[in-house]
């Protein structure tokens, strides 16, 4: 009789353990389901932000192209779908080895930049612009200097040129009302010869490599990063 009672107690013990395990499995299953639902929700958020900013970039590119298409050839400029505007005729921009803006480039900037600012700082786009970059680029050579020394000298030259450009733009009367916004968003970046332009033969096109570019960075990256960080 006693053995029978012990057997019943053991069965009850194992039943309670199996019930506990089944309950734990259900809890883990529910946690996994919640995790998967949240993960899918975050993926959808990232996708929606990416789609939104792709549309914004496309629309901004079209607005810039519509505004400046009649002037591009005269300025020696081009607008690219990545929202960069390249001024690529060095004879209009700076004298060789100098950082002072030529009068012709000042005239171009005086025409270009207020119109450019009127688009990117409009209510349509201003809250989505993270950075307005002025980039200075040089060719890879420097007369009589070894490769590393030439790169270093060109780095200093490209930085000085972008600062000269920035200083000139901030003094334009037409941009004074947006100076606070500009100072919060505009940067000057000298890149030396790190991003040369290649010719059809695959070799560096030194003439075209000497250029000034304006680039826009939207805050899509930071918004996606914030979503991913909140998910972690």
Coordinates of C-alpha atoms in Angstrom, one line a residue:
X1 CA 0.0 0.0 0.0
X2 CA 2.8 2.3 0.9
X3 CA 4.6 1.6 -2.4
X4 CA 1.4 2.4 -4.2
X5 CA 1.1 5.8 -2.4
X6 CA 4.7 6.6 -3.2
X7 CA 4.2 5.8 -6.8
X8 CA 1.1 8.1 -6.9
X9 CA 3.2 10.9 -5.3
X10 CA 6.0 10.5 -7.9
X11 CA 3.4 10.6 -10.7
X12 CA 1.9 13.8 -9.2
X13 CA 5.4 15.3 -8.9
X14 CA 6.2 14.6 -12.6
X15 CA 2.9 15.9 -13.7
X16 CA 3.5 19.2 -11.8
X17 CA 7.0 19.4 -13.3
X18 CA 5.7 18.8 -16.8
X19 CA 3.0 21.4 -16.3
X20 CA 5.6 23.8 -15.2
X21 CA 7.8 23.1 -18.3
X22 CA 4.8 23.4 -20.5
X23 CA 3.9 26.7 -18.9
X24 CA 7.5 27.9 -19.4
X25 CA 7.5 26.9 -23.0
X26 CA 4.3 28.9 -23.5
X27 CA 5.9 31.9 -21.9
X28 CA 9.0 31.6 -24.1
X29 CA 6.8 31.1 -27.2
X30 CA 4.9 34.3 -26.3
X31 CA 8.1 36.2 -25.8
X32 CA 9.4 34.9 -29.2
X33 CA 6.2 35.9 -30.9
X34 CA 6.3 39.4 -29.3
X35 CA 10.0 39.7 -30.3
X36 CA 9.2 38.7 -33.9
X37 CA 6.3 41.1 -34.1
X38 CA 8.5 44.0 -32.8
X39 CA 11.3 43.1 -35.1
X40 CA 8.9 43.1 -38.1
X41 CA 7.5 46.5 -36.9
X42 CA 11.0 48.0 -36.7
X43 CA 12.0 46.6 -40.1
X44 CA 8.9 48.2 -41.5
X45 CA 9.8 51.5 -39.9
X46 CA 13.3 51.4 -41.4
X47 CA 11.8 50.5 -44.8
X48 CA 9.3 53.3 -44.6
X49 CA 12.0 55.8 -43.7
X50 CA 14.2 54.6 -46.6
X51 CA 11.3 54.8 -49.1
X52 CA 10.4 58.3 -47.8
X53 CA 13.9 59.6 -48.2
X54 CA 14.4 58.0 -51.5
X55 CA 11.4 59.9 -52.8
X56 CA 12.6 63.1 -51.1
X57 CA 16.0 62.7 -52.8
X58 CA 14.4 62.2 -56.1
X59 CA 12.2 65.2 -55.8
X60 CA 15.0 67.4 -54.6
X61 CA 17.2 66.3 -57.5
X62 CA 14.4 67.2 -59.9
X63 CA 13.9 70.6 -58.3
X64 CA 17.6 71.4 -58.4
X65 CA 17.9 70.2 -62.0
X66 CA 14.9 72.3 -63.1
X67 CA 16.3 75.4 -61.4
X68 CA 19.9 75.2 -62.7
X69 CA 19.7 73.3 -66.0
X70 CA 19.9 76.5 -68.1
X71 CA 23.1 77.6 -66.2
X72 CA 25.1 74.3 -66.0
X73 CA 27.0 74.6 -69.3
X74 CA 27.9 78.2 -68.7
X75 CA 29.2 77.4 -65.2
X76 CA 31.0 74.2 -66.1
X77 CA 28.8 72.5 -63.6
X78 CA 26.8 69.3 -63.3
X79 CA 24.1 68.0 -61.0
X80 CA 24.1 64.3 -60.0
X81 CA 21.3 62.1 -58.6
X82 CA 23.3 61.7 -55.4
X83 CA 22.5 65.4 -54.8
X84 CA 26.0 66.6 -55.6
X85 CA 26.6 69.7 -57.7
X86 CA 30.1 69.8 -59.2
X87 CA 31.9 72.9 -60.5
X88 CA 34.5 71.4 -62.7
X89 CA 36.2 74.1 -64.7
X90 CA 39.3 75.0 -62.6
X91 CA 40.2 77.9 -64.8
X92 CA 37.0 79.6 -63.5
X93 CA 37.5 78.7 -59.9
X94 CA 41.0 79.2 -58.5
X95 CA 44.4 79.9 -59.9
X96 CA 46.7 76.9 -59.8
X97 CA 48.1 76.4 -56.3
X98 CA 46.0 79.3 -54.9
X99 CA 43.1 79.4 -52.5
X100 CA 41.6 82.8 -53.4
X101 CA 38.4 82.7 -55.4
X102 CA 38.6 84.0 -58.9
X103 CA 36.2 86.8 -59.8
X104 CA 34.5 84.5 -62.3
X105 CA 33.7 81.9 -59.5
X106 CA 32.5 84.7 -57.2
X107 CA 30.1 85.7 -59.9
X108 CA 28.9 82.1 -60.3
X109 CA 28.4 81.7 -56.5
X110 CA 26.6 84.9 -56.2
X111 CA 24.1 83.7 -58.8
X112 CA 24.0 80.0 -57.7
X113 CA 24.0 80.0 -54.0
X114 CA 21.0 82.1 -53.1
X115 CA 18.9 80.1 -55.5
X116 CA 20.3 76.9 -54.1
X117 CA 19.6 77.9 -50.6
X118 CA 16.1 79.0 -51.6
X119 CA 15.4 75.3 -52.5
X120 CA 17.2 73.4 -49.7
X121 CA 16.1 75.7 -46.9
X122 CA 12.5 75.9 -48.1
X123 CA 9.8 74.5 -45.8
X124 CA 9.7 71.5 -48.2
X125 CA 13.2 70.3 -47.4
X126 CA 14.9 72.2 -44.6
X127 CA 13.8 69.8 -41.8
X128 CA 15.2 66.8 -43.7
X129 CA 18.7 68.3 -44.5
X130 CA 21.4 67.1 -42.1
X131 CA 24.4 68.7 -43.8
X132 CA 25.4 71.0 -46.6
X133 CA 28.9 70.1 -47.6
X134 CA 31.3 72.2 -49.5
X135 CA 34.0 69.8 -50.8
X136 CA 37.4 70.9 -52.3
X137 CA 39.2 68.4 -54.5
X138 CA 42.6 68.6 -56.2
X139 CA 44.5 66.5 -58.6
X140 CA 47.2 64.1 -57.2
X141 CA 50.3 65.9 -58.3
X142 CA 52.4 68.7 -56.8
X143 CA 55.4 69.9 -58.9
X144 CA 58.6 68.6 -57.6
X145 CA 57.1 66.7 -54.6
X146 CA 56.9 63.0 -53.8
X147 CA 53.5 61.4 -53.6
X148 CA 52.9 61.6 -49.9
X149 CA 54.1 65.2 -49.7
X150 CA 51.9 66.2 -52.6
X151 CA 48.9 64.6 -50.9
X152 CA 49.6 66.5 -47.7
X153 CA 50.1 69.8 -49.5
X154 CA 47.0 69.3 -51.6
X155 CA 45.0 68.5 -48.4
X156 CA 46.0 71.9 -47.0
X157 CA 45.2 73.6 -50.3
X158 CA 41.8 72.0 -50.7
X159 CA 40.8 72.9 -47.1
X160 CA 41.9 76.5 -47.6
X161 CA 39.8 76.7 -50.8
X162 CA 36.7 75.4 -49.1
X163 CA 37.1 77.8 -46.3
X164 CA 37.5 80.6 -48.8
X165 CA 34.3 79.5 -50.5
X166 CA 32.5 79.2 -47.2
X167 CA 33.6 82.7 -46.0
X168 CA 32.4 84.2 -49.3
X169 CA 29.0 82.5 -49.1
X170 CA 28.3 83.6 -45.6
X171 CA 28.9 87.3 -46.5
X172 CA 26.4 87.3 -49.4
X173 CA 23.6 89.7 -48.6
X174 CA 21.0 87.4 -50.1
X175 CA 21.7 84.6 -47.5
X176 CA 21.7 86.7 -44.3
X177 CA 18.2 85.7 -43.3
X178 CA 19.2 82.1 -43.3
X179 CA 22.7 82.5 -41.8
X180 CA 21.7 80.8 -38.5
X181 CA 20.4 77.7 -40.4
X182 CA 23.5 77.7 -42.6
X183 CA 25.9 77.8 -39.7
X184 CA 24.1 74.9 -38.2
X185 CA 24.2 72.8 -41.4
X186 CA 27.1 73.9 -43.7
X187 CA 30.6 72.5 -43.5
X188 CA 33.8 72.9 -45.5
X189 CA 35.7 69.8 -46.3
X190 CA 39.1 69.6 -48.1
X191 CA 39.6 66.1 -49.5
X192 CA 43.0 66.6 -51.4
X193 CA 43.3 64.1 -54.2
X194 CA 41.4 61.3 -52.4
X195 CA 38.6 61.2 -54.9
X196 CA 40.1 61.8 -58.4
X197 CA 38.0 61.7 -61.5
X198 CA 38.9 58.9 -63.9
X199 CA 39.1 59.4 -67.7
X200 CA 37.8 56.9 -70.3
X201 CA 41.2 55.2 -70.2
X202 CA 41.0 54.6 -66.5
X203 CA 43.7 57.2 -65.7
X204 CA 43.2 60.3 -63.5
X205 CA 41.8 63.2 -65.4
X206 CA 43.8 65.9 -63.5
X207 CA 41.9 68.8 -65.0
X208 CA 38.5 67.5 -64.0
X209 CA 39.8 66.3 -60.6
X210 CA 40.4 70.0 -59.6
X211 CA 36.9 71.0 -58.6
X212 CA 34.5 72.2 -55.9
X213 CA 31.4 70.3 -55.1
X214 CA 28.3 71.0 -53.0
X215 CA 26.8 67.9 -51.5
X216 CA 23.6 67.4 -49.4
X217 CA 23.2 64.8 -46.7
X218 CA 19.7 64.1 -45.5
X219 CA 18.9 62.9 -42.0
X220 CA 17.6 59.5 -43.2
X221 CA 20.7 57.8 -41.8
X222 CA 20.3 59.3 -38.4
X223 CA 16.6 58.4 -38.3
X224 CA 17.3 54.8 -39.3
X225 CA 20.1 54.6 -36.7
X226 CA 17.7 56.0 -34.0
X227 CA 15.1 53.3 -34.9
X228 CA 17.7 50.5 -34.7
X229 CA 19.1 51.9 -31.4
X230 CA 15.6 51.9 -29.8
X231 CA 15.1 48.4 -31.0
X232 CA 18.3 47.3 -29.2

